[in-house]
mmCIF file of C-alpha atoms in Angstrom:
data_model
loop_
_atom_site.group_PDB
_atom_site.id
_atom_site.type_symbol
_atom_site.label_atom_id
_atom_site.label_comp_id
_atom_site.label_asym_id
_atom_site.label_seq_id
_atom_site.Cartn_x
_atom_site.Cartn_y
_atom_site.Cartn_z
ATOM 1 C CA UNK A 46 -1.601 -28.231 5.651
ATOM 2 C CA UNK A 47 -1.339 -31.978 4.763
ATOM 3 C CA UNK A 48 0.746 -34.868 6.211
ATOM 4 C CA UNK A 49 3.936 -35.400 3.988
ATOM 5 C CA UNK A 50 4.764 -38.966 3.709
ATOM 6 C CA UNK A 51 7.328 -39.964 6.365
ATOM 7 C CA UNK A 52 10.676 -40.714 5.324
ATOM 8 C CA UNK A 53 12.909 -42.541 8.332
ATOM 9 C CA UNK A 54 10.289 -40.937 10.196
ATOM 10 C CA UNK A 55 10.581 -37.475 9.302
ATOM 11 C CA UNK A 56 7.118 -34.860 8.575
ATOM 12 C CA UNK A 57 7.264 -31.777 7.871
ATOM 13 C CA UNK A 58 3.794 -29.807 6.632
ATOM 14 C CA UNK A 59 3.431 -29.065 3.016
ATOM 15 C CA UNK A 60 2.497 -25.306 3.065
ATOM 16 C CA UNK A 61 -0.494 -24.065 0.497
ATOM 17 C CA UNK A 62 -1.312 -21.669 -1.425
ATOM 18 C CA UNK A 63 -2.530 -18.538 0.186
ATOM 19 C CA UNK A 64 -1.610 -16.926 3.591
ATOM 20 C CA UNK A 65 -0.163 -18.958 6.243
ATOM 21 C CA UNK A 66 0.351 -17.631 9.807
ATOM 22 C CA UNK A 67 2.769 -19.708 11.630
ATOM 23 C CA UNK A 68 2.685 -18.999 15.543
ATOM 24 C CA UNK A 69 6.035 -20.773 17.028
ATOM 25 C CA UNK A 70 6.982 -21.337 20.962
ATOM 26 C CA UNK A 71 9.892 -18.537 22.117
ATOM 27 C CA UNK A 72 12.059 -21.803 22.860
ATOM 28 C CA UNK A 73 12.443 -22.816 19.533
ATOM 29 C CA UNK A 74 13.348 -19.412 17.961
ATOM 30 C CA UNK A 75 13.268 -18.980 14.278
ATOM 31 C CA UNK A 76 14.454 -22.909 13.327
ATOM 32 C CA UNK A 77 11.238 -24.112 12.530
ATOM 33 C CA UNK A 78 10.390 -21.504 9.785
ATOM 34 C CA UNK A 79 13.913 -21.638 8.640
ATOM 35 C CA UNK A 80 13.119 -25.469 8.298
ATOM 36 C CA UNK A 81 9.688 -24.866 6.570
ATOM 37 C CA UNK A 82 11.186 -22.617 3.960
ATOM 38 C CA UNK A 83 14.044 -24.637 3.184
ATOM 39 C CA UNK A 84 12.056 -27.885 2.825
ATOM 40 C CA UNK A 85 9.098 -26.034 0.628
ATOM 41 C CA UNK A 86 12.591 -25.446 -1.710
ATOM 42 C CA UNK A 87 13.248 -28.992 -2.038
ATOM 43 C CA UNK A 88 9.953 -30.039 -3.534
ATOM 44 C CA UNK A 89 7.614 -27.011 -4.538
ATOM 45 C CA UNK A 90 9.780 -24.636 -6.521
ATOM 46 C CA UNK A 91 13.262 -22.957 -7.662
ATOM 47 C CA UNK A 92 13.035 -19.422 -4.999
ATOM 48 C CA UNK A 93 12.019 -18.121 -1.820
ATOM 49 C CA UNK A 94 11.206 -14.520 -1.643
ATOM 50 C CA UNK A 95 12.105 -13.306 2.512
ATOM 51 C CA UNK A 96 11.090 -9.829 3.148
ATOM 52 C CA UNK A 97 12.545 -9.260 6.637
ATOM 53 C CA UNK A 98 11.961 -6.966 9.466
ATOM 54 C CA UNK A 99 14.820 -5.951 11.955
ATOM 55 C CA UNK A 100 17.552 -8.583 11.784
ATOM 56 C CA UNK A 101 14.669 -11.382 12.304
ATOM 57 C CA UNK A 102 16.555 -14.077 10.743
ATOM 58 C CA UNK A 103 20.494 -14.171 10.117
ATOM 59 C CA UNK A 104 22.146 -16.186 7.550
ATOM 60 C CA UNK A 105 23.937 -17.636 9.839
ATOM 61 C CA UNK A 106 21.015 -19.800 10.685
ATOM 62 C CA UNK A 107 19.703 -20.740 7.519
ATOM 63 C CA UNK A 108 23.375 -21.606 6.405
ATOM 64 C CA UNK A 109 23.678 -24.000 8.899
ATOM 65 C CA UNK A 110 20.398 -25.834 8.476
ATOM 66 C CA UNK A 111 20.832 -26.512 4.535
ATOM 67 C CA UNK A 112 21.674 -29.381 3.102
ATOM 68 C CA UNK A 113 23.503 -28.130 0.825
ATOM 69 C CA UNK A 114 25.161 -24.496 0.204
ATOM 70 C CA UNK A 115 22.798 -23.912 -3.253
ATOM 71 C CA UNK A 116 19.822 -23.647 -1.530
ATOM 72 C CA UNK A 117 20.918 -20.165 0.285
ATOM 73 C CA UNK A 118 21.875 -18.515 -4.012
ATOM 74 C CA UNK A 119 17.675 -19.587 -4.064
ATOM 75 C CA UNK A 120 16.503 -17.467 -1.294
ATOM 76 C CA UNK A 121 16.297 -13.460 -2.199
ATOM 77 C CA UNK A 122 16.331 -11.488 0.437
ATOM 78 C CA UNK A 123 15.271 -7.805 1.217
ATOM 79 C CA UNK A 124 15.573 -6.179 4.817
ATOM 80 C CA UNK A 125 13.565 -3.652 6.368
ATOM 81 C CA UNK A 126 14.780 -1.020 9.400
ATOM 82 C CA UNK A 127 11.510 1.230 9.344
ATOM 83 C CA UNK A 128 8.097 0.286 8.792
ATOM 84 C CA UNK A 129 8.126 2.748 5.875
ATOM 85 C CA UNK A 130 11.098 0.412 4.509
ATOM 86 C CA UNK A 131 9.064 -2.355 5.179
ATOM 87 C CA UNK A 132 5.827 -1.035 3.594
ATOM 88 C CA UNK A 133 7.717 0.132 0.100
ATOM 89 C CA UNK A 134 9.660 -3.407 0.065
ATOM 90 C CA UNK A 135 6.021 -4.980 0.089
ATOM 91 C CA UNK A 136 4.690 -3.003 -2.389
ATOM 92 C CA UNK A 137 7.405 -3.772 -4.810
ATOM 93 C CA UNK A 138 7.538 -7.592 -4.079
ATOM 94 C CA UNK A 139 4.633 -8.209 -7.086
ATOM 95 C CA UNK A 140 6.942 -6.853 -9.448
ATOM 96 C CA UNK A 141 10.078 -9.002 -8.138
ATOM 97 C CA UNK A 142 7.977 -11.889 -7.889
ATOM 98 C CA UNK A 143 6.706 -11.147 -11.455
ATOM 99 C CA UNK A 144 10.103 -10.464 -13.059
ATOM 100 C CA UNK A 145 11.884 -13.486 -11.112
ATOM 101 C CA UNK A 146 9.135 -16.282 -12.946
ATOM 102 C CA UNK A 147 9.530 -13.986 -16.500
ATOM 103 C CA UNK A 148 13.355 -15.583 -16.153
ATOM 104 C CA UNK A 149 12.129 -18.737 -15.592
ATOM 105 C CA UNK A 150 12.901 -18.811 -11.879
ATOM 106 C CA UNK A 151 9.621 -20.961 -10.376
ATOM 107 C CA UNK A 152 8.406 -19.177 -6.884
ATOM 108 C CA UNK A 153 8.077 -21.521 -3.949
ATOM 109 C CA UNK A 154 6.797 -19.181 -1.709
ATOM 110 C CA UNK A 155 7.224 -15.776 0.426
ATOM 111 C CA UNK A 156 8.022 -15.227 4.019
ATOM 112 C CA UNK A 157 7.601 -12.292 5.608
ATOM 113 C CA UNK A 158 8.718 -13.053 9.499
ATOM 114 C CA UNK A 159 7.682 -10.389 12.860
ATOM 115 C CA UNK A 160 5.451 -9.042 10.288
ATOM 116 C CA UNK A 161 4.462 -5.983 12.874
ATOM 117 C CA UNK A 162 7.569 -5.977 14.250
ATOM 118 C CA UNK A 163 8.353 -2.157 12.973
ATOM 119 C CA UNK A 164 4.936 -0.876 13.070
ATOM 120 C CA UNK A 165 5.271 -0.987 16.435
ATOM 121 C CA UNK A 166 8.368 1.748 16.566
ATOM 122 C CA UNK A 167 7.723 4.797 17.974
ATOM 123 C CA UNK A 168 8.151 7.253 14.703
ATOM 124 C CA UNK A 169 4.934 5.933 13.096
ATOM 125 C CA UNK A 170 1.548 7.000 14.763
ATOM 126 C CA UNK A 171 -0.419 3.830 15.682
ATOM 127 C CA UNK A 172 -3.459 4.746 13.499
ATOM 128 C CA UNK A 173 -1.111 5.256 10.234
ATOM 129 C CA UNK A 174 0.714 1.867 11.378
ATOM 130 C CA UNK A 175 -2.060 -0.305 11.363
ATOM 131 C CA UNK A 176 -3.657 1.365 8.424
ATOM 132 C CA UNK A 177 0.062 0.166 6.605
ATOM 133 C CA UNK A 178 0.027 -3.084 7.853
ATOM 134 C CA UNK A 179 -3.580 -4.236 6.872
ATOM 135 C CA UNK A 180 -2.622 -2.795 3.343
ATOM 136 C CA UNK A 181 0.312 -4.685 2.799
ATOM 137 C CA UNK A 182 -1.836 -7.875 3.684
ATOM 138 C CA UNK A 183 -3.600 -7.022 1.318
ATOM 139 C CA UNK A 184 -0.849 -6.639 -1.120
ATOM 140 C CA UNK A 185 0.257 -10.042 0.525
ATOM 141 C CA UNK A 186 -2.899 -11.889 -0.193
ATOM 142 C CA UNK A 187 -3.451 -10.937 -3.846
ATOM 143 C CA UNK A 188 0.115 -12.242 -4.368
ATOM 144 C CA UNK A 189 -0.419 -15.762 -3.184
ATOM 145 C CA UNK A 190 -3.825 -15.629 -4.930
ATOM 146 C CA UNK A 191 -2.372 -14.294 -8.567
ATOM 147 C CA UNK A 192 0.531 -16.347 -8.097
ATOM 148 C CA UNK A 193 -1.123 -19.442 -6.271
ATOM 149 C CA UNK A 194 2.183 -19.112 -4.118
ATOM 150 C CA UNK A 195 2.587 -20.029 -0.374
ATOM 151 C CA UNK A 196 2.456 -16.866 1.755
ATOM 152 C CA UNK A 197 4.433 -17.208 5.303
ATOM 153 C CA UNK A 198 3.752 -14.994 8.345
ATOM 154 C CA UNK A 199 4.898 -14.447 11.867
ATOM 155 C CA UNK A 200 4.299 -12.155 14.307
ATOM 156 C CA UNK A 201 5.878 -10.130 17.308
ATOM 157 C CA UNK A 202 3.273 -10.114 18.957
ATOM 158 C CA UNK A 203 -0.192 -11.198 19.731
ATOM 159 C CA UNK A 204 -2.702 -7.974 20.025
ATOM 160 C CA UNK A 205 -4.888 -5.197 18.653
ATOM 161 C CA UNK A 206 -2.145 -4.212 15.908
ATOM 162 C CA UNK A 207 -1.133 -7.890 14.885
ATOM 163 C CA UNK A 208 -5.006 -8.974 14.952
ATOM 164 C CA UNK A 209 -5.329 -8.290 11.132
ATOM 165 C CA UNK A 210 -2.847 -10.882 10.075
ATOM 166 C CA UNK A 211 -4.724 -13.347 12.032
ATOM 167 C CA UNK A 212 -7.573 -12.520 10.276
ATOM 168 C CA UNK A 213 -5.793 -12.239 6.863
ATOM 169 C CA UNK A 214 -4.530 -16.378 6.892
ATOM 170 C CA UNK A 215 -6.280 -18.698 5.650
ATOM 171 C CA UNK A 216 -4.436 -20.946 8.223
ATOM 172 C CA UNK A 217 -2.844 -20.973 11.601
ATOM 173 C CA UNK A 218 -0.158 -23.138 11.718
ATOM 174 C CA UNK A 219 1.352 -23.434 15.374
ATOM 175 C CA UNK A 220 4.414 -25.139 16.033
ATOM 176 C CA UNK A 221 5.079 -26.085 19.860
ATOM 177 C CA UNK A 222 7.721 -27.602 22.180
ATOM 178 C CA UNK A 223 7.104 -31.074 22.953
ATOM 179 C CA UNK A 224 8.943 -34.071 25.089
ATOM 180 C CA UNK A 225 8.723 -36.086 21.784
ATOM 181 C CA UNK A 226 10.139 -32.987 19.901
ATOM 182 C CA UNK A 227 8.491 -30.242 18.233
ATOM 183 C CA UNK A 228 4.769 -30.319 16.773
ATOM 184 C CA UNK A 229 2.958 -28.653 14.182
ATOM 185 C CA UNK A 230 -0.778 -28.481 14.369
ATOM 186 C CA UNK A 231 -3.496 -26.692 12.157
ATOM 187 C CA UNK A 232 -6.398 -24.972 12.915
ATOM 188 C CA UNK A 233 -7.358 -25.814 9.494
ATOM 189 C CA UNK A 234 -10.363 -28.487 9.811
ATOM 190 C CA UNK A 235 -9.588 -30.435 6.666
ATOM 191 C CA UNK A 236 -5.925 -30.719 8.101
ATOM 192 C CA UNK A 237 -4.307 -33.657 9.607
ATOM 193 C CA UNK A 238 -5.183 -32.316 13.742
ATOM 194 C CA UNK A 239 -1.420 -32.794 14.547
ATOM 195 C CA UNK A 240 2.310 -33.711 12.296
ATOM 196 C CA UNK A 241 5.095 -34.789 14.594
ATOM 197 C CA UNK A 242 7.676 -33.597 12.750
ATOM 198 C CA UNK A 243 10.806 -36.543 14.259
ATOM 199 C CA UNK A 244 10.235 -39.010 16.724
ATOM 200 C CA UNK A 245 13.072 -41.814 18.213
ATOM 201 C CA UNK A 246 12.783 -44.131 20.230
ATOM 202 C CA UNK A 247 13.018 -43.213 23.574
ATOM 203 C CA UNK A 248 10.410 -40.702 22.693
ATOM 204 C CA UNK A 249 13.302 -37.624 23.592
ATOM 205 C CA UNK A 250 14.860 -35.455 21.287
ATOM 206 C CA UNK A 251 16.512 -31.807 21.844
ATOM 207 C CA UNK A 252 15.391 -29.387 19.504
ATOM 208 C CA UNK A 253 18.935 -27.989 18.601
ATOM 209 C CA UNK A 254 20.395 -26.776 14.985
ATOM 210 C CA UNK A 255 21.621 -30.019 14.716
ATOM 211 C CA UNK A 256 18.267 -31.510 14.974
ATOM 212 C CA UNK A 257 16.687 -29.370 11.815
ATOM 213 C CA UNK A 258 19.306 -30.191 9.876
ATOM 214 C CA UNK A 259 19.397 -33.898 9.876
ATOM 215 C CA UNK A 260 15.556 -33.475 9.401
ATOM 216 C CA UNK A 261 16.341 -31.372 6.084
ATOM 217 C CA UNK A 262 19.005 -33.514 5.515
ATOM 218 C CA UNK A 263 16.339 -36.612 5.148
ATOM 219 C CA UNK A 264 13.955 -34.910 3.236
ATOM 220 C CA UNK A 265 16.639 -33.732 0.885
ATOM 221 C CA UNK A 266 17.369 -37.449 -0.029
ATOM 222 C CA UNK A 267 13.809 -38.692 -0.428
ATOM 223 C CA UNK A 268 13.232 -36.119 -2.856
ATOM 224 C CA UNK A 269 16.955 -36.805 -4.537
ATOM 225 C CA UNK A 270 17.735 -33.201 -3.934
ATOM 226 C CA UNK A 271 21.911 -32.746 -3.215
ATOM 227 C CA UNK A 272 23.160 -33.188 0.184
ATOM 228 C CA UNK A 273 26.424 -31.595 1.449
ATOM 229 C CA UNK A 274 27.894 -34.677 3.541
ATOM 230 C CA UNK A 275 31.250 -33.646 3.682
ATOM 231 C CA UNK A 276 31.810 -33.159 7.257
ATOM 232 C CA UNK A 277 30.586 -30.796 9.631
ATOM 233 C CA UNK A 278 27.614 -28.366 9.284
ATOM 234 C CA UNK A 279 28.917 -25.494 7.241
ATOM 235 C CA UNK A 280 28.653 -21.893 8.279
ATOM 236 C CA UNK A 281 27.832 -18.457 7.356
ATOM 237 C CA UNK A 282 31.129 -17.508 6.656
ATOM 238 C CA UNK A 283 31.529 -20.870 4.324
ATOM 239 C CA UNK A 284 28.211 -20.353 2.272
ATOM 240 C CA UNK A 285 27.122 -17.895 -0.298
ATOM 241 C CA UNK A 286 24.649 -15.340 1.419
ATOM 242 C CA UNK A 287 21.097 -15.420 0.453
ATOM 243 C CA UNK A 288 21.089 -12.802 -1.809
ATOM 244 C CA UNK A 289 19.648 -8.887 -2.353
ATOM 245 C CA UNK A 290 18.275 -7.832 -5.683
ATOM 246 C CA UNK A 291 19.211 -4.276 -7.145
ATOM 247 C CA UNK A 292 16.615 -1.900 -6.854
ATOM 248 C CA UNK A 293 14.516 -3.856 -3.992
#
C-alpha cells in the first residue's frame, strides 16, 4: 500500500498487485471496500471483477457512492448462495478474467468480500470446506500473479477456517473507526504506517454514504475522470446494475 497524493485532502491507498486482505470495523459496514474498488477504477484500469458471497454487497450501495453512473456498467458481478456456487464461480474467474482483457477490457482488480462466509453453512462438512477454501486461494493467488492484478479479500470471520486467507495476503490492510474519520493502516513494513483517508478542520467527520462519496467525488476530478453533479446522490433504481456475464 502507498500514500496517494492528497487532493483537497483526500487519501485513499493504492492497492497492489497480489492478495490483499482488508479487515474493516463492523461500524463502517461495507463503504470502505465499496470506496477502494471504485477509486482503483478511476486510475488503475477499465473493470472490476466482484465474486460475491450471500448478498454481501447490494447495488444499492455502490450506486450511491459513484461518481458517476458508468462506473457500475465496469463492475461484473457474479453471486454465490452455496459454497459449492462459490467454489465453481472461482474456478471459472481465470477464464472471465482472460476473455474480458482478449476484448480489450483492462482488469483493475478482483474482490471477493466474506470470503468464508458460505463455507461456514451447515451442508458442507468442515474438513471438505476448508479444503475448498484454501484451493480457491490458490486459484486466487495465481490470478493476481499471472495477471499482476489487485486481489481483494474480506472475511466473516476471524478463526481456524478463515486463518488461510490470512496467510494467503501478501498484505493486511485494516481500516478502523476514528474521531478524525476512518483510517487505513498496513501491516506491510515498506508501507506508509498509517493513510487518513479525510480530515477537516475541527478534526470530526461522520462516516456516512455521504462522506465516501464526496471522497470519490474528489478523486474523480484529480484524475479528470466524469463526475455526476447534477443534484442529489443517485440510486439503485436510477443506475444501471453492475452487471452478470452469461455462463458465470
Amino acid at each position: 500500500m502507498h500514500r496517494d497524493q492528497p487532493h483537497d485532502g483526500v487519501e485513499l491507498p493504492t492497492l497492489e498487485a497480489g492478495v490483499t486482505l482488508l479487515e474493516i470495523d463492523a461500524d463502517l459496514g461495507a463503504e470502505p471496500l465499496c470506496a477502494l474498488v471504485l477509486d482503483q477504477l478511476l486510475s488503475a484500469g477499465d473493470h472490476a471483477f466482484w465474486v460475491d458471497a450471500g448478498g454481501h454487497v447490494q447495488t444499492s450501495t455502490l450506486a450511491t457512492l459513484a461518481p458517476h453512473p458508468q462506473y457500475l456498467e465496469r463492475i461484473t458481478v457474479a453471486r454465490g448462495f452455496t459454497a459449492y456456487q462459490h467454489a465453481s464461480l472461482l474456478d471459472r474467474l481465470p477464464r472471465v478474467v482472460s476473455n474480458a482483457a482478449l476484448e480489450r477490457t483492462d482488469p483493475a482488480l478482483v474482490v471477493v468480500p466474506a470470503m468464508d462466509l458460505l463455507y461456514r453453512e451447515d451442508d458442507i462438512p468442515r474438513e471438505q470446506a476448508q479444503e475448498l477454501l484454501v484451493q480457491r486461494l490458490a486459484t486466487l493467488a495465481g490470478l493476481a500473479r499471472d495477471r499482476n492484478l489487485p486481489v481483494v479479500i474480506t472475511r466473516a470471520r476471524d478463526d481456524e477456517l478463515s486463518a488461510p486467507i490470512e496467510a494467503a495476503a501478501g498484505e493486511t490492510l485494516t481500516c478502523q473507526a476514528t474521531s478524525f474519520g476512518p483510517r487505513f493502516t498496513s501491516d506491510d513494513a515498506e508501507s506508509d504506517s498509517e493513510t487518513l483517508v479525510y480530515h477537516t478542520g475541527d478534526g470530526w467527520l461522520q462516516t456516512t454514504l455521504a462522506f465516501w462519496r464526496e471522497i470519490l467525488q474528489h478523486r474523480a476530478r484529480a484524475v479528470d475522470a466524469p463526475v455526476d453533479t447534477a443534484g442529489e446522490s443517485p440510486s439503485a433504481s436510477s443506475t444501471t446494475s453492475p452487471v452478470t456475464p452469461e455462463g458465470w
